[in-house]
Amino acid sequence: MGKIYDSIIYLVGNTPLVRLHRYEEAEHAVGHILGKFEYFNPSGSVKDRAARNMILEAEYEGKLKPGMTIVDYTSGNTGIATAAFANAKGYHYAAVIQPGVSIERSQILKAMGAELLQVSDVPGFCEMLKTGLSLEGLENVMESFAKSRGWFYINQCSNPANSRAHIIGTGPEIWEATDGRVDYVVQLVGTGGTLSGLSAYLRAKNPDVKIIGAQPAKQSLKDPAYPDRNTIDGVLKFDGVPDDKVPVLFKKFNTYYDECFDVIAEDAYETGRKLVRAEGFFVGQSAGAALWVATQIAKREEAADKNIIVILADNAFKYLSTNMYQ
């Protein structure tokens, strides 16, 4: 019988890598789940890494100058991170909020002094949505909007500095903390920056590492026709989608993944609830989904005694108004 349980914390850079358990017995040796707790970053999520690096690279390239306003389209975490670093660097930040995000995210952005805009405030945005959100369409309307106001569009969805943040930071931290024993990495996708950056770094160190993607199952995607359904906030479907919906950063970094799991929101929610009740780690929806996927990998015989790294993107304080912790 095997069971994952140690709760040994390894401090790694800004965020700890924690060995987690599976909450049930197995009939054979199991994989070791190591959770990277990204909510220890300054504004509370993995997106701090991308926001900081995008601002620093834009300054270095001369695209971002003192006193400018930074603008982006955001589901919340990258917006909060960008607001935090913009404040620290003396910039103003305007966030075009993705419809349907948790109320806490908007409240945090407002408290940080960000200017909150709706998609209806951006010319052409609503018209684009009528035919379905595309990354090319998003970039065109946002770039035009930013230029009309003299703002800097940071463009998290296709800015390679987003991915590079994980090539220079997250990836090396994981590699050092495990002494190079990285067998699987589990990650959900918003912009694709974390997965593409980790894939680039870790595959260069170990070509055999398995990159495991995860995405909301069809019944857990946002749908105006079902406003009360449980969803996994801040992440997108990327596997089995039309080419114009594949993350741009995947294409820029030649990213591929070995497998993708469809996760039902209820499974993600229950996994998050189990984690906080068993060990006190209070994680958000995508973290619950990623951990659920990691437990499925850990049960496989071929994963016995292998290290399964799971990126736990944020904590649950932004989800208190959702069904996850009701």
Short mmCIF file of C-alpha atoms in Angstrom, two decimals:
data_model
loop_
_atom_site.label_atom_id
_atom_site.label_comp_id
_atom_site.label_asym_id
_atom_site.label_seq_id
_atom_site.Cartn_x
_atom_site.Cartn_y
_atom_site.Cartn_z
CA MET A 1 0.00 0.00 0.00
CA GLY A 2 1.27 3.47 -0.79
CA LYS A 3 0.24 6.93 0.27
CA ILE A 4 1.64 10.36 -0.49
CA TYR A 5 2.04 12.23 2.74
CA ASP A 6 4.96 14.20 4.12
CA SER A 7 4.18 17.93 4.22
CA ILE A 8 7.86 18.80 4.03
CA ILE A 9 8.31 22.39 2.92
CA TYR A 10 11.31 23.28 0.77
CA LEU A 11 11.75 27.04 0.49
CA VAL A 12 12.47 27.86 -3.13
CA GLY A 13 13.06 31.46 -4.15
CA ASN A 14 9.89 33.36 -3.38
CA THR A 15 7.61 30.32 -3.24
CA PRO A 16 7.79 26.96 -1.46
CA LEU A 17 7.65 23.51 -2.98
CA VAL A 18 5.59 21.27 -0.70
CA ARG A 19 5.21 17.52 -0.77
CA LEU A 20 1.49 16.70 -0.69
CA HIS A 21 -0.59 13.60 -0.11
CA ARG A 22 -3.39 11.94 -2.03
CA TYR A 23 -5.96 11.50 0.73
CA GLU A 24 -6.46 7.79 -0.01
CA GLU A 25 -4.58 4.52 -0.08
CA ALA A 26 -3.17 2.91 -3.23
CA GLU A 27 -2.42 -0.74 -3.93
CA HIS A 28 1.06 -0.01 -5.23
CA ALA A 29 3.83 2.55 -4.92
CA VAL A 30 2.69 5.99 -6.00
CA GLY A 31 4.10 9.18 -7.43
CA HIS A 32 5.28 12.04 -5.26
CA ILE A 33 3.20 15.21 -5.72
CA LEU A 34 5.20 18.39 -5.14
CA GLY A 35 3.05 21.51 -5.09
CA LYS A 36 4.65 24.86 -6.01
CA PHE A 37 2.73 27.37 -3.88
CA GLU A 38 2.74 30.51 -5.99
CA TYR A 39 0.48 32.49 -3.67
CA PHE A 40 3.57 33.42 -1.64
CA ASN A 41 4.43 35.94 -4.36
CA PRO A 42 3.85 39.62 -3.44
CA SER A 43 0.35 40.06 -4.90
CA GLY A 44 -0.67 36.45 -4.30
CA SER A 45 -0.29 34.51 -7.55
CA VAL A 46 2.04 33.04 -10.13
CA LYS A 47 1.22 36.03 -12.37
CA ASP A 48 3.54 38.27 -10.33
CA ARG A 49 6.41 36.67 -12.18
CA ALA A 50 5.02 37.50 -15.62
CA ALA A 51 3.89 41.03 -14.70
CA ARG A 52 7.26 41.97 -13.24
CA ASN A 53 9.22 40.60 -16.18
CA MET A 54 6.95 42.16 -18.82
CA ILE A 55 7.36 45.57 -17.19
CA LEU A 56 11.14 45.20 -16.83
CA GLU A 57 11.62 44.09 -20.45
CA ALA A 58 9.35 46.87 -21.75
CA GLU A 59 11.41 49.43 -19.83
CA TYR A 60 14.66 47.97 -21.15
CA GLU A 61 13.34 48.10 -24.73
CA GLY A 62 12.17 51.71 -24.30
CA LYS A 63 8.50 50.88 -24.89
CA LEU A 64 7.45 51.85 -21.37
CA LYS A 65 8.44 55.31 -20.19
CA PRO A 66 7.97 57.17 -16.88
CA GLY A 67 4.41 58.38 -16.27
CA MET A 68 2.78 56.11 -18.85
CA THR A 69 -0.41 54.12 -18.33
CA ILE A 70 -0.27 50.35 -18.77
CA VAL A 71 -3.41 48.66 -20.09
CA ASP A 72 -4.37 45.01 -20.56
CA TYR A 73 -7.32 42.65 -20.82
CA THR A 74 -7.38 40.45 -17.72
CA SER A 75 -9.36 37.83 -15.84
CA GLY A 76 -7.87 39.15 -12.62
CA ASN A 77 -4.59 37.65 -11.42
CA THR A 78 -2.34 39.19 -14.06
CA GLY A 79 -4.21 42.45 -13.66
CA ILE A 80 -3.68 42.44 -9.89
CA ALA A 81 0.01 41.60 -10.34
CA THR A 82 0.46 44.29 -12.99
CA ALA A 83 -1.29 46.85 -10.78
CA ALA A 84 1.04 46.00 -7.90
CA PHE A 85 4.24 46.35 -9.92
CA ALA A 86 2.92 49.40 -11.82
CA ASN A 87 2.30 51.12 -8.48
CA ALA A 88 5.78 50.20 -7.27
CA LYS A 89 7.33 51.59 -10.46
CA GLY A 90 5.20 54.75 -10.68
CA TYR A 91 2.89 53.82 -13.57
CA HIS A 92 -0.90 54.00 -13.78
CA TYR A 93 -2.73 50.78 -14.65
CA ALA A 94 -6.02 50.34 -16.51
CA ALA A 95 -7.64 46.89 -16.54
CA VAL A 96 -10.20 45.78 -19.10
CA ILE A 97 -12.01 43.15 -17.06
CA GLN A 98 -13.00 39.80 -18.54
CA PRO A 99 -16.76 39.31 -18.01
CA GLY A 100 -17.76 36.93 -15.23
CA VAL A 101 -14.66 37.04 -13.01
CA SER A 102 -15.10 36.71 -9.25
CA ILE A 103 -16.13 39.91 -7.51
CA GLU A 104 -13.08 39.79 -5.23
CA ARG A 105 -10.74 40.33 -8.18
CA SER A 106 -12.45 43.53 -9.21
CA GLN A 107 -12.50 44.70 -5.59
CA ILE A 108 -8.77 44.10 -5.20
CA LEU A 109 -7.98 45.96 -8.43
CA LYS A 110 -10.12 48.88 -7.32
CA ALA A 111 -8.45 48.94 -3.90
CA MET A 112 -5.05 49.06 -5.63
CA GLY A 113 -6.08 52.16 -7.55
CA ALA A 114 -6.40 50.55 -10.95
CA GLU A 115 -8.80 52.03 -13.48
CA LEU A 116 -11.46 49.41 -14.19
CA LEU A 117 -12.89 49.23 -17.70
CA GLN A 118 -15.50 46.95 -19.21
CA VAL A 119 -15.23 45.44 -22.67
CA SER A 120 -17.94 47.87 -23.80
CA ASP A 121 -15.48 50.73 -23.11
CA VAL A 122 -13.12 49.42 -25.81
CA PRO A 123 -14.25 50.28 -29.38
CA GLY A 124 -14.80 47.16 -31.45
CA PHE A 125 -14.53 44.72 -28.53
CA CYS A 126 -18.23 43.82 -28.31
CA GLU A 127 -18.43 43.43 -32.09
CA MET A 128 -15.47 41.06 -31.99
CA LEU A 129 -17.12 38.98 -29.25
CA LYS A 130 -20.16 38.38 -31.47
CA THR A 131 -18.06 36.07 -33.64
CA GLY A 132 -16.15 34.60 -30.70
CA LEU A 133 -13.09 35.85 -28.86
CA SER A 134 -9.91 35.25 -30.86
CA LEU A 135 -6.39 36.11 -29.77
CA GLU A 136 -5.73 37.98 -33.02
CA GLY A 137 -8.95 39.94 -32.68
CA LEU A 138 -8.22 40.73 -29.05
CA GLU A 139 -4.75 42.00 -29.87
CA ASN A 140 -6.04 44.21 -32.69
CA VAL A 141 -8.79 45.94 -30.69
CA MET A 142 -6.64 46.37 -27.59
CA GLU A 143 -3.64 47.69 -29.51
CA SER A 144 -5.82 50.21 -31.33
CA PHE A 145 -7.44 51.29 -28.06
CA ALA A 146 -4.08 51.75 -26.33
CA LYS A 147 -2.64 53.79 -29.20
CA SER A 148 -5.67 56.08 -29.26
CA ARG A 149 -4.97 57.01 -25.63
CA GLY A 150 -1.19 56.99 -25.69
CA TRP A 151 -1.09 53.99 -23.35
CA PHE A 152 1.19 50.96 -23.33
CA TYR A 153 -0.60 47.70 -24.09
CA ILE A 154 1.35 45.07 -22.16
CA ASN A 155 -0.39 42.23 -24.05
CA GLN A 156 0.10 39.32 -21.66
CA CYS A 157 -1.37 36.85 -24.18
CA SER A 158 1.45 37.13 -26.69
CA ASN A 159 4.25 38.92 -24.85
CA PRO A 160 7.25 36.55 -24.80
CA ALA A 161 8.47 38.21 -21.59
CA ASN A 162 5.56 36.38 -19.94
CA SER A 163 7.06 32.99 -20.78
CA ARG A 164 10.63 34.11 -20.14
CA ALA A 165 9.71 34.87 -16.53
CA HIS A 166 9.40 31.11 -16.00
CA ILE A 167 12.53 30.29 -17.98
CA ILE A 168 14.62 32.54 -15.75
CA GLY A 169 12.74 32.02 -12.49
CA THR A 170 10.16 29.29 -11.89
CA GLY A 171 11.88 26.59 -13.94
CA PRO A 172 15.32 26.92 -12.30
CA GLU A 173 13.71 27.06 -8.83
CA ILE A 174 11.94 23.75 -9.45
CA TRP A 175 15.05 22.14 -10.91
CA GLU A 176 17.24 23.17 -7.97
CA ALA A 177 14.68 22.19 -5.32
CA THR A 178 14.33 18.66 -6.73
CA ASP A 179 18.03 18.18 -7.54
CA GLY A 180 16.99 17.74 -11.15
CA ARG A 181 14.40 15.04 -10.43
CA VAL A 182 11.50 16.45 -12.44
CA ASP A 183 9.42 13.76 -14.11
CA TYR A 184 6.00 15.41 -14.62
CA VAL A 185 4.75 18.99 -14.55
CA VAL A 186 1.01 19.74 -14.31
CA GLN A 187 -0.28 23.15 -15.37
CA LEU A 188 -3.52 24.85 -16.42
CA VAL A 189 -3.45 27.57 -19.06
CA GLY A 190 -4.59 31.17 -19.18
CA THR A 191 -2.16 32.90 -21.52
CA GLY A 192 0.05 29.82 -21.77
CA GLY A 193 3.01 31.72 -20.38
CA THR A 194 3.69 29.45 -17.41
CA LEU A 195 3.36 26.19 -19.33
CA SER A 196 5.40 27.40 -22.32
CA GLY A 197 8.17 28.81 -20.12
CA LEU A 198 8.40 25.75 -17.89
CA SER A 199 8.30 23.44 -20.89
CA ALA A 200 11.13 25.33 -22.60
CA TYR A 201 13.37 25.32 -19.54
CA LEU A 202 12.67 21.85 -18.18
CA ARG A 203 12.78 20.05 -21.54
CA ALA A 204 16.19 21.63 -22.13
CA LYS A 205 17.34 20.12 -18.83
CA ASN A 206 15.52 16.81 -19.24
CA PRO A 207 14.03 15.94 -22.65
CA ASP A 208 12.03 13.12 -21.04
CA VAL A 209 10.02 15.33 -18.68
CA LYS A 210 6.27 14.92 -19.20
CA ILE A 211 4.33 18.17 -19.60
CA ILE A 212 0.72 17.60 -18.53
CA GLY A 213 -1.90 20.18 -19.45
CA ALA A 214 -5.28 20.57 -17.82
CA GLN A 215 -8.35 22.53 -18.86
CA PRO A 216 -11.97 22.98 -17.80
CA ALA A 217 -14.27 20.23 -19.06
CA LYS A 218 -17.01 21.34 -21.45
CA GLN A 219 -19.62 21.44 -18.67
CA SER A 220 -17.31 23.64 -16.57
CA LEU A 221 -16.71 26.37 -19.15
CA LYS A 222 -18.35 29.76 -18.80
CA ASP A 223 -21.57 29.92 -20.83
CA PRO A 224 -24.06 32.82 -20.76
CA ALA A 225 -26.83 30.26 -21.20
CA TYR A 226 -25.86 28.66 -17.87
CA PRO A 227 -24.85 31.55 -15.61
CA ASP A 228 -25.10 29.49 -12.40
CA ARG A 229 -22.88 26.58 -13.43
CA ASN A 230 -19.64 25.93 -11.57
CA THR A 231 -16.59 26.96 -13.59
CA ILE A 232 -12.82 27.12 -13.16
CA ASP A 233 -11.98 30.80 -13.15
CA GLY A 234 -9.10 32.44 -15.01
CA VAL A 235 -8.14 29.53 -17.29
CA LEU A 236 -9.08 28.53 -20.82
CA LYS A 237 -9.62 25.50 -22.99
CA PHE A 238 -6.57 25.09 -25.24
CA ASP A 239 -6.58 21.43 -26.33
CA GLY A 240 -8.77 20.55 -29.30
CA VAL A 241 -9.54 24.18 -30.16
CA PRO A 242 -9.35 26.02 -33.51
CA ASP A 243 -5.93 27.37 -34.43
CA ASP A 244 -6.90 30.97 -33.65
CA LYS A 245 -7.60 29.96 -30.04
CA VAL A 246 -4.31 28.14 -29.44
CA PRO A 247 -2.18 30.28 -27.10
CA VAL A 248 0.13 32.51 -29.12
CA LEU A 249 2.94 31.83 -26.66
CA PHE A 250 2.74 28.11 -27.47
CA LYS A 251 3.53 28.98 -31.07
CA LYS A 252 6.31 31.43 -30.19
CA PHE A 253 8.08 28.89 -27.97
CA ASN A 254 7.26 25.75 -30.00
CA THR A 255 5.44 24.37 -26.98
CA TYR A 256 3.95 20.90 -26.96
CA TYR A 257 2.47 18.86 -24.15
CA ASP A 258 2.28 15.12 -23.64
CA GLU A 259 -1.27 14.89 -22.35
CA CYS A 260 -4.24 17.07 -21.44
CA PHE A 261 -6.94 16.37 -18.86
CA ASP A 262 -10.46 17.80 -18.91
CA VAL A 263 -11.35 18.71 -15.33
CA ILE A 264 -14.87 19.06 -13.96
CA ALA A 265 -15.23 22.08 -11.69
CA GLU A 266 -16.78 20.03 -8.91
CA ASP A 267 -13.69 17.78 -8.80
CA ALA A 268 -11.43 20.84 -8.61
CA TYR A 269 -13.53 22.36 -5.84
CA GLU A 270 -13.62 19.17 -3.77
CA THR A 271 -9.85 18.67 -4.13
CA GLY A 272 -9.26 22.22 -2.89
CA ARG A 273 -11.58 21.67 0.06
CA LYS A 274 -9.82 18.40 0.97
CA LEU A 275 -6.44 20.11 0.88
CA VAL A 276 -7.40 22.93 3.23
CA ARG A 277 -9.16 20.59 5.65
CA ALA A 278 -6.34 18.05 5.71
CA GLU A 279 -3.32 20.36 5.70
CA GLY A 280 -4.49 23.96 5.91
CA PHE A 281 -3.38 25.00 2.43
CA PHE A 282 -6.07 27.34 1.06
CA VAL A 283 -5.88 27.23 -2.75
CA GLY A 284 -7.94 28.59 -5.63
CA GLN A 285 -9.95 26.89 -8.34
CA SER A 286 -7.20 26.28 -10.90
CA ALA A 287 -4.91 25.00 -8.14
CA GLY A 288 -7.60 22.54 -7.09
CA ALA A 289 -7.94 21.42 -10.70
CA ALA A 290 -4.18 21.00 -11.14
CA LEU A 291 -3.89 19.02 -7.92
CA TRP A 292 -6.77 16.75 -8.98
CA VAL A 293 -4.90 16.00 -12.22
CA ALA A 294 -1.68 15.34 -10.29
CA THR A 295 -3.49 12.76 -8.15
CA GLN A 296 -4.65 10.95 -11.30
CA ILE A 297 -1.07 10.81 -12.59
CA ALA A 298 0.23 9.67 -9.19
CA LYS A 299 -2.03 6.59 -9.26
CA ARG A 300 -0.41 5.24 -12.41
CA GLU A 301 2.07 2.42 -11.96
CA GLU A 302 4.55 4.09 -14.32
CA ALA A 303 4.56 7.15 -12.04
CA ALA A 304 5.68 5.18 -8.97
CA ASP A 305 8.34 7.12 -7.04
CA LYS A 306 8.41 9.81 -9.75
CA ASN A 307 8.17 13.52 -8.93
CA ILE A 308 5.01 15.22 -10.15
CA ILE A 309 5.29 19.01 -9.96
CA VAL A 310 1.99 20.85 -9.78
CA ILE A 311 1.75 24.63 -10.08
CA LEU A 312 -0.71 25.97 -7.49
CA ALA A 313 -1.38 29.36 -9.03
CA ASP A 314 -3.08 31.28 -6.22
CA ASN A 315 -4.91 31.10 -2.91
CA ALA A 316 -8.65 30.93 -2.37
CA PHE A 317 -9.33 34.41 -0.98
CA LYS A 318 -10.44 35.57 -4.46
CA TYR A 319 -13.01 32.77 -4.63
CA LEU A 320 -14.94 33.20 -1.40
CA SER A 321 -17.97 34.46 -3.32
CA THR A 322 -18.01 31.36 -5.54
CA ASN A 323 -19.45 27.92 -4.85
CA MET A 324 -16.00 26.46 -4.18
CA TYR A 325 -16.01 27.40 -0.50
CA GLN A 326 -19.71 28.00 0.16
#
